[in-house]
Phi, psi and omega in degrees: 000143180228146175224184180249142171234147177293152177217148179232109181273339177208186185275002188300323179301331180294336182260329189265343180245141176303312176236105178282143175289151174281144177301137176092000176288149170297143187231148171228167177305308177080015178299332181302335180294341182255001189299329186247013180262169176271094187295333179292338182264359179294137178220162173057229185294326178294321178294319177297318178299318178296312188288331189206034183236129168281154180260120173280130190283335179282309186271343191058027174270174184250150178225135179294326183233152171231151182245137177286129180229148173288144179209190181223176183297324179299314177297316180302316179297321178295321179293317177301314181295317178301314179295318179300316179298317179295323179297324177286310187291320190243345186237009171082016175297140187292329179196172183294327180297312178295318181296321178297320178298314178295319180295319177302317180295316180295318180290327173300319177296317178302314181297330178292337177279347188261037181273035180226169181294154174303145180099339178292139178267149179235136176238152180239143169236124185241142177219167178240116183227125176051043178078008182237138174276126179246139179236141172234135182243144175225153180253150179233121182250142178289152173297155180312125175062010182268330185071183179265111183244332183225154173279190184295145168279326178210164179227123177263122178256117185274134173083016180233040182295333183273355182273133178301141181287148176243134181229130177236116180271099184294328179296314179292323179298318179297333179269000180079016184280338181267138178230000000 
């Protein structure tokens, strides 16, 4: 059995998300967190979280990437329970029974994304079209024997040609040049 854990290859998540997930948290897509909001009004870090963030289940922070990891049934049950508790506590589920059903479904979806070897990274691109949240997932594999050493040099966002580009110069930000 395989699930997803958040991973941080560089410091960019610390700058682009309001609440970055901690590395190693169990992760889900987390699109449900945006289901009842006005997506057209999202800006800045909230917009980035919508467009490209996995949800870390402990912190409810976002991660640009998640990594496929081997796990077992005991871990899967713990992840379902953790998500169910968060759904009641933070997302308005009426009770744990209803939340567990939703959590089982969400974790089932996560396992469907893990049809690759452990260690493969997964990225999400999310959009809002005709009142529906759409997600596209892609996998990133390390070069032979190289492991995961660097984050992206560039990111291609498919289907968002009409959206104004957003640019964050992390080098200048680290030097305090951006205000």
